mmCIF file of C-alpha atoms and ligand atoms in Angstrom:
data_model
loop_
_atom_site.group_PDB
_atom_site.id
_atom_site.type_symbol
_atom_site.label_atom_id
_atom_site.label_comp_id
_atom_site.label_asym_id
_atom_site.label_seq_id
_atom_site.Cartn_x
_atom_site.Cartn_y
_atom_site.Cartn_z
ATOM 1 C CA MET A 1 -91.864 -14.366 1.689
ATOM 2 C CA GLU A 2 -89.703 -10.774 1.945
ATOM 3 C CA LYS A 3 -90.598 -10.671 5.470
ATOM 4 C CA PHE A 4 -88.963 -13.739 6.152
ATOM 5 C CA ALA A 5 -85.757 -13.134 4.082
ATOM 6 C CA ARG A 6 -84.173 -9.911 6.106
ATOM 7 C CA GLY A 7 -80.517 -10.796 7.032
ATOM 8 C CA ARG A 8 -78.181 -13.163 5.787
ATOM 9 C CA GLU A 9 -79.558 -11.857 2.402
ATOM 10 C CA GLN A 10 -75.966 -12.911 0.992
ATOM 11 C CA GLY A 11 -77.004 -16.930 1.484
ATOM 12 C CA ARG A 12 -73.370 -17.174 2.950
ATOM 13 C CA GLY A 13 -72.940 -19.583 5.637
ATOM 14 C CA ARG A 14 -72.704 -19.005 9.147
ATOM 15 C CA GLY A 15 -69.639 -17.120 10.060
ATOM 16 C CA GLU A 16 -68.631 -15.863 6.820
ATOM 17 C CA GLY A 17 -69.263 -12.355 7.405
ATOM 18 C CA GLU A 18 -70.250 -9.900 10.203
ATOM 19 C CA GLY A 19 -74.031 -9.877 11.165
ATOM 20 C CA GLU A 20 -75.801 -12.203 8.822
ATOM 21 C CA ARG A 21 -78.161 -13.682 11.472
ATOM 22 C CA GLU A 22 -78.827 -10.087 12.518
ATOM 23 C CA GLY A 23 -82.813 -9.322 11.748
ATOM 24 C CA GLU A 24 -83.520 -12.954 11.006
ATOM 25 C CA GLU A 25 -87.072 -13.547 11.299
ATOM 26 C CA GLU A 26 -88.219 -15.754 14.222
ATOM 27 C CA SER A 27 -92.046 -15.925 15.040
ATOM 28 C CA ASP A 28 -94.672 -17.705 17.228
ATOM 29 C CA LEU A 29 -96.938 -17.900 14.457
ATOM 30 C CA LEU A 30 -97.067 -21.654 14.257
ATOM 31 C CA LYS A 31 -96.456 -22.113 18.050
ATOM 32 C CA GLY A 32 -98.361 -25.816 18.995
ATOM 33 C CA LYS A 33 -98.076 -27.061 15.436
ATOM 34 C CA ILE A 34 -96.064 -30.040 14.629
ATOM 35 C CA LEU A 35 -94.839 -30.615 10.754
ATOM 36 C CA ALA A 36 -93.911 -34.109 9.786
ATOM 37 C CA ASN A 37 -90.980 -34.692 7.311
ATOM 38 C CA LEU A 38 -91.426 -37.933 5.621
ATOM 39 C CA PHE A 39 -88.280 -38.356 3.605
ATOM 40 C CA TYR A 40 -88.116 -41.936 1.687
ATOM 41 C CA GLU A 41 -85.112 -40.567 -0.444
ATOM 42 C CA PRO A 42 -81.974 -38.496 0.705
ATOM 43 C CA SER A 43 -82.432 -34.974 1.166
ATOM 44 C CA THR A 44 -80.379 -32.297 2.851
ATOM 45 C CA ARG A 45 -81.601 -28.680 1.848
ATOM 46 C CA THR A 46 -85.355 -29.360 1.444
ATOM 47 C CA ARG A 47 -85.717 -31.668 4.810
ATOM 48 C CA LEU A 48 -83.102 -29.296 6.767
ATOM 49 C CA SER A 49 -84.819 -25.973 5.165
ATOM 50 C CA PHE A 50 -88.417 -27.340 6.142
ATOM 51 C CA GLU A 51 -87.244 -28.281 9.521
ATOM 52 C CA THR A 52 -85.585 -24.446 10.089
ATOM 53 C CA ALA A 53 -88.367 -22.853 8.663
ATOM 54 C CA MET A 54 -91.012 -24.590 11.026
ATOM 55 C CA LYS A 55 -88.610 -24.211 14.073
ATOM 56 C CA ARG A 56 -88.413 -20.291 12.923
ATOM 57 C CA LEU A 57 -92.067 -20.229 13.181
ATOM 58 C CA GLY A 58 -92.166 -21.582 16.597
ATOM 59 C CA GLY A 59 -93.433 -24.714 15.297
ATOM 60 C CA GLU A 60 -92.467 -28.467 16.152
ATOM 61 C CA VAL A 61 -90.878 -31.073 13.637
ATOM 62 C CA LEU A 62 -91.186 -34.868 13.510
ATOM 63 C CA ASN A 63 -88.450 -36.779 11.217
ATOM 64 C CA LEU A 64 -88.656 -39.903 9.262
ATOM 65 C CA TYR A 65 -85.522 -39.404 7.411
ATOM 66 C CA SER A 66 -84.366 -43.289 6.870
ATOM 67 C CA THR A 67 -86.629 -46.120 5.663
ATOM 68 C CA GLU A 68 -84.240 -48.350 7.503
ATOM 69 C CA THR A 69 -85.210 -47.437 11.117
ATOM 70 C CA SER A 70 -88.843 -46.788 10.560
ATOM 71 C CA SER A 71 -91.798 -49.422 9.971
ATOM 72 C CA VAL A 72 -91.254 -49.043 6.270
ATOM 73 C CA ALA A 73 -88.568 -51.692 6.717
ATOM 74 C CA LYS A 74 -91.090 -54.037 8.056
ATOM 75 C CA GLY A 75 -93.161 -53.928 4.851
ATOM 76 C CA GLU A 76 -95.500 -50.859 5.788
ATOM 77 C CA ASN A 77 -96.693 -49.308 2.758
ATOM 78 C CA LEU A 78 -96.969 -45.741 1.980
ATOM 79 C CA ALA A 79 -100.815 -45.372 2.409
ATOM 80 C CA ASP A 80 -100.675 -46.780 5.805
ATOM 81 C CA THR A 81 -98.042 -44.579 7.097
ATOM 82 C CA ILE A 82 -99.468 -41.623 5.828
ATOM 83 C CA ARG A 83 -103.071 -42.501 7.529
ATOM 84 C CA THR A 84 -100.978 -42.986 10.584
ATOM 85 C CA VAL A 85 -98.758 -39.969 10.749
ATOM 86 C CA SER A 86 -101.781 -38.169 9.885
ATOM 87 C CA GLY A 87 -102.876 -38.151 13.399
ATOM 88 C CA TYR A 88 -99.354 -37.399 14.803
ATOM 89 C CA CYS A 89 -99.101 -33.604 12.873
ATOM 90 C CA ASP A 90 -100.448 -30.738 11.274
ATOM 91 C CA ALA A 91 -98.998 -31.200 8.102
ATOM 92 C CA ILE A 92 -96.966 -33.633 6.131
ATOM 93 C CA VAL A 93 -93.867 -32.897 3.875
ATOM 94 C CA LEU A 94 -92.948 -35.972 1.614
ATOM 95 C CA ARG A 95 -90.088 -37.186 -0.405
ATOM 96 C CA HIS A 96 -90.777 -40.354 -2.068
ATOM 97 C CA PRO A 97 -88.962 -42.020 -5.416
ATOM 98 C CA ARG A 98 -92.380 -42.928 -6.834
ATOM 99 C CA GLU A 99 -94.099 -40.302 -9.191
ATOM 100 C CA GLY A 100 -97.616 -39.392 -7.790
ATOM 101 C CA ALA A 101 -96.463 -40.340 -4.406
ATOM 102 C CA SER A 102 -97.439 -37.275 -2.835
ATOM 103 C CA ARG A 103 -100.823 -36.784 -4.494
ATOM 104 C CA MET A 104 -101.699 -40.261 -3.740
ATOM 105 C CA ALA A 105 -101.030 -39.273 -0.199
ATOM 106 C CA ALA A 106 -102.846 -35.925 -0.576
ATOM 107 C CA SER A 107 -105.862 -37.903 -1.169
ATOM 108 C CA LEU A 108 -105.219 -40.208 2.011
ATOM 109 C CA ALA A 109 -104.220 -37.640 4.744
ATOM 110 C CA SER A 110 -106.453 -35.840 7.191
ATOM 111 C CA VAL A 111 -103.889 -32.746 7.010
ATOM 112 C CA PRO A 112 -102.071 -31.196 3.994
ATOM 113 C CA VAL A 113 -99.507 -32.839 2.157
ATOM 114 C CA ILE A 114 -96.179 -30.717 0.638
ATOM 115 C CA ASN A 115 -94.579 -32.418 -2.241
ATOM 116 C CA ALA A 116 -90.652 -32.612 -1.592
ATOM 117 C CA GLY A 117 -90.104 -34.326 -4.663
ATOM 118 C CA ASP A 118 -91.915 -37.441 -6.075
ATOM 119 C CA GLY A 119 -89.167 -39.552 -8.134
ATOM 120 C CA ALA A 120 -88.426 -37.837 -11.840
ATOM 121 C CA GLY A 121 -91.663 -36.050 -11.158
ATOM 122 C CA GLN A 122 -91.743 -32.857 -9.845
ATOM 123 C CA HIS A 123 -90.493 -30.666 -7.119
ATOM 124 C CA PRO A 124 -92.640 -27.636 -6.508
ATOM 125 C CA THR A 125 -91.217 -25.721 -3.369
ATOM 126 C CA GLN A 126 -88.005 -26.079 -5.171
ATOM 127 C CA THR A 127 -89.337 -24.073 -7.780
ATOM 128 C CA LEU A 128 -91.008 -21.472 -5.566
ATOM 129 C CA LEU A 129 -87.203 -20.875 -4.293
ATOM 130 C CA ASP A 130 -85.807 -20.791 -7.775
ATOM 131 C CA LEU A 131 -88.564 -17.957 -8.652
ATOM 132 C CA TYR A 132 -87.528 -16.197 -5.511
ATOM 133 C CA THR A 133 -84.147 -16.337 -6.178
ATOM 134 C CA LEU A 134 -84.628 -14.971 -10.257
ATOM 135 C CA LYS A 135 -87.112 -12.584 -8.829
ATOM 136 C CA LYS A 136 -84.696 -11.178 -5.981
ATOM 137 C CA GLU A 137 -82.096 -10.711 -8.710
ATOM 138 C CA GLY A 138 -84.542 -8.995 -10.938
ATOM 139 C CA LEU A 139 -84.507 -11.487 -13.953
ATOM 140 C CA LEU A 140 -88.084 -12.903 -13.603
ATOM 141 C CA GLU A 141 -89.388 -10.597 -16.222
ATOM 142 C CA ASN A 142 -88.478 -11.368 -19.916
ATOM 143 C CA LEU A 143 -86.061 -13.963 -18.859
ATOM 144 C CA ARG A 144 -83.794 -16.188 -21.102
ATOM 145 C CA ILE A 145 -83.074 -18.814 -19.609
ATOM 146 C CA ALA A 146 -81.181 -22.317 -20.126
ATOM 147 C CA LEU A 147 -82.184 -25.637 -18.164
ATOM 148 C CA VAL A 148 -79.029 -27.333 -18.812
ATOM 149 C CA GLY A 149 -78.301 -31.386 -17.716
ATOM 150 C CA ASP A 150 -80.687 -34.457 -16.949
ATOM 151 C CA LEU A 151 -84.231 -32.770 -18.046
ATOM 152 C CA LYS A 152 -85.496 -36.535 -18.378
ATOM 153 C CA TYR A 153 -85.255 -37.227 -14.577
ATOM 154 C CA GLY A 154 -84.521 -34.224 -13.004
ATOM 155 C CA ARG A 155 -87.653 -33.131 -11.193
ATOM 156 C CA THR A 156 -86.566 -29.424 -10.434
ATOM 157 C CA VAL A 157 -86.650 -28.774 -14.307
ATOM 158 C CA HIS A 158 -90.055 -30.097 -14.617
ATOM 159 C CA SER A 159 -91.516 -28.122 -12.029
ATOM 160 C CA LEU A 160 -89.562 -24.906 -13.018
ATOM 161 C CA ALA A 161 -90.253 -24.967 -16.569
ATOM 162 C CA TYR A 162 -94.227 -25.085 -15.965
ATOM 163 C CA ALA A 163 -93.738 -22.093 -13.639
ATOM 164 C CA LEU A 164 -91.208 -20.307 -16.037
ATOM 165 C CA ALA A 165 -93.938 -20.592 -18.624
ATOM 166 C CA LEU A 166 -96.370 -18.700 -16.360
ATOM 167 C CA TYR A 167 -93.849 -15.422 -16.733
ATOM 168 C CA GLY A 168 -93.613 -15.781 -20.431
ATOM 169 C CA ALA A 169 -89.453 -16.755 -20.125
ATOM 170 C CA THR A 170 -87.721 -17.975 -22.992
ATOM 171 C CA LEU A 171 -86.505 -21.571 -22.508
ATOM 172 C CA PHE A 172 -83.553 -23.305 -23.649
ATOM 173 C CA PHE A 173 -83.359 -27.248 -23.065
ATOM 174 C CA VAL A 174 -79.890 -28.268 -23.385
ATOM 175 C CA SER A 175 -79.432 -31.917 -22.734
ATOM 176 C CA PRO A 176 -77.965 -34.983 -23.933
ATOM 177 C CA GLU A 177 -80.106 -36.711 -26.398
ATOM 178 C CA ALA A 178 -81.053 -39.333 -24.036
ATOM 179 C CA LEU A 179 -82.169 -37.176 -21.448
ATOM 180 C CA ARG A 180 -84.741 -34.891 -23.313
ATOM 181 C CA MET A 181 -87.240 -32.855 -21.642
ATOM 182 C CA PRO A 182 -90.400 -35.142 -21.557
ATOM 183 C CA GLU A 183 -92.631 -34.545 -24.616
ATOM 184 C CA GLU A 184 -95.661 -34.044 -21.976
ATOM 185 C CA VAL A 185 -93.926 -31.170 -20.494
ATOM 186 C CA LYS A 186 -93.089 -29.485 -23.866
ATOM 187 C CA MET A 187 -96.631 -30.217 -25.013
ATOM 188 C CA ASP A 188 -97.912 -28.454 -21.841
ATOM 189 C CA LEU A 189 -95.973 -25.597 -22.387
ATOM 190 C CA GLN A 190 -96.698 -25.177 -26.004
ATOM 191 C CA ALA A 191 -100.559 -25.363 -24.869
ATOM 192 C CA ALA A 192 -100.479 -22.848 -22.165
ATOM 193 C CA GLY A 193 -99.185 -20.364 -24.563
ATOM 194 C CA ALA A 194 -102.009 -20.930 -27.232
ATOM 195 C CA ALA A 195 -104.807 -21.044 -24.234
ATOM 196 C CA GLU A 196 -103.457 -17.837 -22.554
ATOM 197 C CA ALA A 197 -103.539 -15.924 -25.733
ATOM 198 C CA GLU A 198 -107.153 -17.181 -26.575
ATOM 199 C CA ALA A 199 -108.267 -16.471 -22.873
ATOM 200 C CA ALA A 200 -106.660 -13.029 -23.242
ATOM 201 C CA GLY A 201 -108.653 -12.326 -26.360
ATOM 202 C CA ALA A 202 -107.440 -10.926 -29.614
ATOM 203 C CA ALA A 203 -106.640 -7.433 -28.501
ATOM 204 C CA GLU A 204 -104.419 -8.302 -25.235
ATOM 205 C CA ALA A 205 -102.817 -11.046 -27.567
ATOM 206 C CA GLU A 206 -102.021 -8.419 -30.106
ATOM 207 C CA ALA A 207 -100.504 -6.248 -27.403
ATOM 208 C CA ALA A 208 -98.632 -8.823 -25.482
ATOM 209 C CA GLY A 209 -97.048 -9.792 -29.147
ATOM 210 C CA ALA A 210 -96.106 -6.157 -29.466
ATOM 211 C CA ALA A 211 -94.214 -6.303 -25.955
ATOM 212 C CA GLY A 212 -92.273 -9.571 -26.669
ATOM 213 C CA ALA A 213 -92.687 -12.311 -24.208
ATOM 214 C CA GLY A 214 -94.510 -10.604 -21.434
ATOM 215 C CA ALA A 215 -95.808 -12.341 -18.368
ATOM 216 C CA GLY A 216 -98.483 -14.852 -18.793
ATOM 217 C CA ALA A 217 -97.344 -15.295 -22.727
ATOM 218 C CA GLY A 218 -96.323 -19.041 -22.313
ATOM 219 C CA ALA A 219 -93.035 -20.258 -23.262
ATOM 220 C CA GLU A 220 -90.720 -19.920 -26.381
ATOM 221 C CA VAL A 221 -89.009 -23.346 -26.185
ATOM 222 C CA PHE A 222 -85.363 -24.137 -27.971
ATOM 223 C CA GLU A 223 -84.055 -27.663 -27.783
ATOM 224 C CA THR A 224 -80.081 -28.357 -28.350
ATOM 225 C CA SER A 225 -77.346 -30.683 -26.826
ATOM 226 C CA ASP A 226 -75.020 -27.752 -27.468
ATOM 227 C CA LEU A 227 -74.287 -25.880 -24.005
ATOM 228 C CA SER A 228 -71.510 -23.423 -25.742
ATOM 229 C CA ALA A 229 -74.047 -22.452 -28.533
ATOM 230 C CA VAL A 230 -76.755 -20.850 -25.824
ATOM 231 C CA VAL A 231 -74.131 -19.478 -23.295
ATOM 232 C CA LYS A 232 -74.226 -15.991 -25.129
ATOM 233 C CA GLU A 233 -78.284 -16.218 -25.514
ATOM 234 C CA VAL A 234 -79.370 -16.480 -21.981
ATOM 235 C CA ASP A 235 -79.194 -14.473 -18.687
ATOM 236 C CA VAL A 236 -79.362 -17.511 -16.637
ATOM 237 C CA LEU A 237 -77.892 -21.241 -16.754
ATOM 238 C CA TYR A 238 -79.836 -23.417 -14.686
ATOM 239 C CA VAL A 239 -77.403 -26.510 -14.209
ATOM 240 C CA THR A 240 -78.760 -29.874 -12.862
ATOM 241 C CA ARG A 241 -77.083 -32.899 -12.278
ATOM 242 C CA ILE A 242 -77.265 -36.214 -14.139
ATOM 243 C CA GLN A 243 -79.572 -38.399 -11.596
ATOM 244 C CA LYS A 244 -77.665 -41.459 -11.378
ATOM 245 C CA GLU A 245 -79.934 -42.942 -9.152
ATOM 246 C CA ARG A 246 -82.824 -42.790 -11.677
ATOM 247 C CA PHE A 247 -81.245 -44.964 -14.400
ATOM 248 C CA PRO A 248 -82.553 -48.320 -14.825
ATOM 249 C CA ASP A 249 -79.372 -49.325 -16.604
ATOM 250 C CA PRO A 250 -75.921 -48.373 -14.993
ATOM 251 C CA ALA A 251 -74.117 -48.601 -18.352
ATOM 252 C CA GLU A 252 -76.521 -45.897 -19.946
ATOM 253 C CA TYR A 253 -75.919 -43.361 -17.039
ATOM 254 C CA ARG A 254 -71.987 -44.191 -17.897
ATOM 255 C CA LYS A 255 -72.617 -42.832 -21.412
ATOM 256 C CA VAL A 256 -73.878 -39.363 -20.300
ATOM 257 C CA ALA A 257 -71.952 -39.048 -16.866
ATOM 258 C CA GLY A 258 -69.991 -35.722 -17.400
ATOM 259 C CA ALA A 259 -71.890 -34.569 -20.578
ATOM 260 C CA TYR A 260 -71.595 -30.608 -19.260
ATOM 261 C CA ARG A 261 -69.262 -28.675 -17.313
ATOM 262 C CA VAL A 262 -69.641 -25.123 -16.038
ATOM 263 C CA THR A 263 -66.004 -23.610 -16.009
ATOM 264 C CA ARG A 264 -64.561 -20.207 -15.494
ATOM 265 C CA GLY A 265 -63.300 -20.212 -19.167
ATOM 266 C CA LEU A 266 -67.273 -21.078 -20.294
ATOM 267 C CA LEU A 267 -67.994 -17.684 -18.186
ATOM 268 C CA LYS A 268 -65.524 -15.759 -20.198
ATOM 269 C CA GLU A 269 -68.197 -16.113 -23.030
ATOM 270 C CA ASN A 270 -70.960 -14.302 -20.976
ATOM 271 C CA GLU A 271 -69.667 -12.053 -17.765
ATOM 272 C CA ASP A 272 -73.062 -11.468 -16.791
ATOM 273 C CA LEU A 273 -74.400 -15.154 -16.844
ATOM 274 C CA VAL A 274 -76.140 -16.068 -13.439
ATOM 275 C CA ILE A 275 -75.177 -19.560 -12.792
ATOM 276 C CA MET A 276 -78.400 -21.389 -10.594
ATOM 277 C CA HIS A 277 -78.231 -25.112 -9.298
ATOM 278 C CA PRO A 278 -80.753 -26.617 -7.282
ATOM 279 C CA LEU A 279 -77.811 -28.708 -5.626
ATOM 280 C CA PRO A 280 -76.246 -31.247 -4.588
ATOM 281 C CA ARG A 281 -74.057 -31.198 -7.527
ATOM 282 C CA VAL A 282 -71.609 -33.533 -8.786
ATOM 283 C CA ASP A 283 -68.988 -32.315 -11.372
ATOM 284 C CA GLU A 284 -71.210 -30.401 -13.560
ATOM 285 C CA ILE A 285 -70.010 -26.911 -11.937
ATOM 286 C CA ASP A 286 -66.533 -26.385 -11.495
ATOM 287 C CA ALA A 287 -65.469 -25.616 -7.783
ATOM 288 C CA ALA A 288 -63.911 -22.589 -9.286
ATOM 289 C CA VAL A 289 -66.766 -20.847 -10.271
ATOM 290 C CA ASP A 290 -67.935 -20.322 -6.621
ATOM 291 C CA GLY A 291 -66.309 -17.789 -5.887
ATOM 292 C CA THR A 292 -67.375 -15.594 -8.908
ATOM 293 C CA LYS A 293 -70.100 -13.207 -9.312
ATOM 294 C CA ASN A 294 -71.798 -15.437 -11.253
ATOM 295 C CA ALA A 295 -72.719 -18.209 -9.091
ATOM 296 C CA ARG A 296 -75.737 -17.791 -6.910
ATOM 297 C CA TYR A 297 -76.486 -21.641 -6.191
ATOM 298 C CA PHE A 298 -75.767 -21.377 -2.371
ATOM 299 C CA LYS A 299 -77.963 -18.174 -2.121
ATOM 300 C CA GLN A 300 -80.642 -20.179 -3.994
ATOM 301 C CA ALA A 301 -80.051 -22.905 -1.303
ATOM 302 C CA PHE A 302 -80.625 -20.365 1.656
ATOM 303 C CA TYR A 303 -83.607 -18.887 0.221
ATOM 304 C CA GLY A 304 -85.255 -22.669 0.766
ATOM 305 C CA VAL A 305 -85.510 -21.051 4.272
ATOM 306 C CA PRO A 306 -87.709 -17.797 4.065
ATOM 307 C CA VAL A 307 -89.704 -19.574 0.830
ATOM 308 C CA ARG A 308 -90.514 -22.378 3.362
ATOM 309 C CA MET A 309 -91.647 -20.609 6.084
ATOM 310 C CA ALA A 310 -94.073 -18.397 3.665
ATOM 311 C CA VAL A 311 -95.375 -22.020 2.500
ATOM 312 C CA LEU A 312 -95.686 -23.182 5.944
ATOM 313 C CA SER A 313 -97.136 -19.871 7.305
ATOM 314 C CA THR A 314 -99.874 -19.760 4.359
ATOM 315 C CA LEU A 315 -100.692 -23.106 5.031
ATOM 316 C CA LEU A 316 -101.039 -23.648 8.958
ATOM 317 C CA GLY A 317 -101.177 -20.056 9.811
ATOM 318 C CA ALA A 318 -104.758 -18.376 10.725
ATOM 319 C CA GLY A 319 -105.250 -17.488 7.074
ATOM 320 C CA GLY A 320 -104.610 -20.956 5.976
ATOM 321 C CA GLU A 321 -106.898 -22.379 8.681
ATOM 322 C CA ARG A 322 -109.391 -20.147 7.527
ATOM 323 C CA ARG A 323 -108.900 -20.751 3.573
ATOM 324 C CA ARG A 324 -109.087 -24.592 4.096
ATOM 325 C CA GLU A 325 -112.184 -24.530 5.961
ATOM 326 C CA GLY A 326 -113.687 -22.509 3.482
ATOM 327 C CA GLU A 327 -112.217 -25.115 0.571
ATOM 328 C CA GLU A 328 -113.628 -27.732 2.662
ATOM 329 C CA LYS A 329 -116.915 -26.229 2.209
ATOM 330 C CA GLN A 330 -116.318 -25.861 -1.358
ATOM 331 C CA GLY A 331 -115.134 -29.347 -1.451
ATOM 332 C CA ALA A 332 -118.429 -31.124 -1.418
ATOM 333 C CA SER A 333 -119.155 -29.649 -4.470
ATOM 334 C CA LYS A 334 -115.918 -30.090 -6.104
ATOM 335 C CA ASN A 335 -115.278 -33.396 -4.853
ATOM 336 C CA ALA A 336 -114.441 -34.885 -8.051
ATOM 337 C CA ARG A 337 -111.284 -33.291 -8.422
ATOM 338 C CA GLY A 338 -110.163 -34.446 -4.994
ATOM 339 C CA ASN A 339 -107.235 -33.051 -2.605
ATOM 340 C CA ARG A 340 -108.365 -29.439 -2.634
ATOM 341 C CA ARG A 341 -108.480 -29.137 1.393
ATOM 342 C CA ASN A 342 -104.755 -29.593 0.657
ATOM 343 C CA SER A 343 -102.671 -26.618 -0.349
ATOM 344 C CA GLY A 344 -101.588 -26.705 -4.363
ATOM 345 C CA VAL A 345 -98.230 -27.051 -2.998
ATOM 346 C CA GLY A 346 -99.221 -30.610 -1.885
ATOM 347 C CA GLU A 347 -99.932 -31.535 -5.476
ATOM 348 C CA GLU A 348 -97.243 -32.526 -7.861
ATOM 349 C CA ALA A 349 -98.877 -30.955 -10.883
ATOM 350 C CA PRO A 350 -102.080 -33.360 -10.875
ATOM 351 C CA ARG A 351 -103.131 -31.307 -13.693
ATOM 352 C CA THR A 352 -101.575 -30.042 -16.760
ATOM 353 C CA LEU A 353 -100.727 -26.515 -17.379
ATOM 354 C CA ARG A 354 -103.417 -26.848 -19.942
ATOM 355 C CA GLU A 355 -106.035 -28.104 -17.439
ATOM 356 C CA ARG A 356 -105.134 -25.317 -14.821
ATOM 357 C CA THR A 357 -105.691 -22.774 -17.342
ATOM 358 C CA ALA A 358 -109.138 -24.149 -18.280
ATOM 359 C CA ASP A 359 -110.082 -24.541 -14.528
ATOM 360 C CA ASP A 360 -109.244 -20.821 -13.958
ATOM 361 C CA ARG A 361 -111.440 -19.923 -16.740
ATOM 362 C CA GLU A 362 -114.222 -21.249 -14.936
HETATM 363 N N1 CP B 401 -82.623 -29.213 -4.174
HETATM 364 C C1 CP B 401 -82.859 -30.294 -3.320
HETATM 365 O O1 CP B 401 -83.938 -31.011 -3.352
HETATM 366 O O2 CP B 401 -81.705 -30.773 -2.418
HETATM 367 P P1 CP B 401 -81.783 -31.921 -1.417
HETATM 368 O O3 CP B 401 -82.098 -33.083 -2.289
HETATM 369 O O4 CP B 401 -80.473 -31.976 -0.798
HETATM 370 O O5 CP B 401 -83.004 -31.562 -0.931
#
């Protein structure tokens, strides 16, 4: 990813400084390849950064960004659309309101499917750019991070929590009672820590314990509704929007709308706090925070381009093709798991952390 991230390191918009565009990588790596963006839900960052990434790599992009102007409006189901579009492109990026949609699509498509968000499920490429942002800030190891807001319906925090567990992060889940992190995710995080300790063996587990929560040690998790109580405890606040569109009852949304608001006043409690947000935001981060040294969310959004360039080049570049050919050969014997000719990026956590840890030991 580093090689795609030169220039505009500050993540500023075009025209906000001198020479930000200089040094940005462009390549012919994916010349002749076509990416299909199928977005059944609104998107700005994910769709446009995938499109930018593909074009910077010399490829081309097809877009289905409105269900009203495609045959979805005539009643075509997702399976038929996926089977059809597979024939038009080399990879599909899918955003869909239904959890598990990408997994289903990956089982039907003849090309790789990348999950760009499946309902309240997962958003794995967002997690990659979140991790990349943390890495660039030197915060990925021994991280103490609060995931704040809608932890029930927020797909970004589901994917991010799984990933941070692999780095031994200490996680603070901050949400209204009604929007707690799903129990299944919390159980997976607990189980992953236990499974990894077991896999590492007693001696290594002892060493890891002595060193604190190091990489691969699983996650320590705390849960609260009180944001002010954790501000001094963490390095990063990862703030999320309350996902209004996912509430079955608008009255329930109104009860929790505006539950948290990050202001300059809050930052006085911890001046080094890094503020991240997958965006879009509504009112959970005051605009006055944007100009502070704490704000990272626009830089974070910028990293969507180099990170997705890395995803696409891994999947569709020469190495990706060789890897898929190898996996197809292996696939005959591992067919029961399905979807393996598609990149792991295309699966929206089809296996829990517990299952993945077990698989890795095979
Ligand atoms: N972070 C994110 O998924 O943004 P979009 O909904 O704009 O794609």
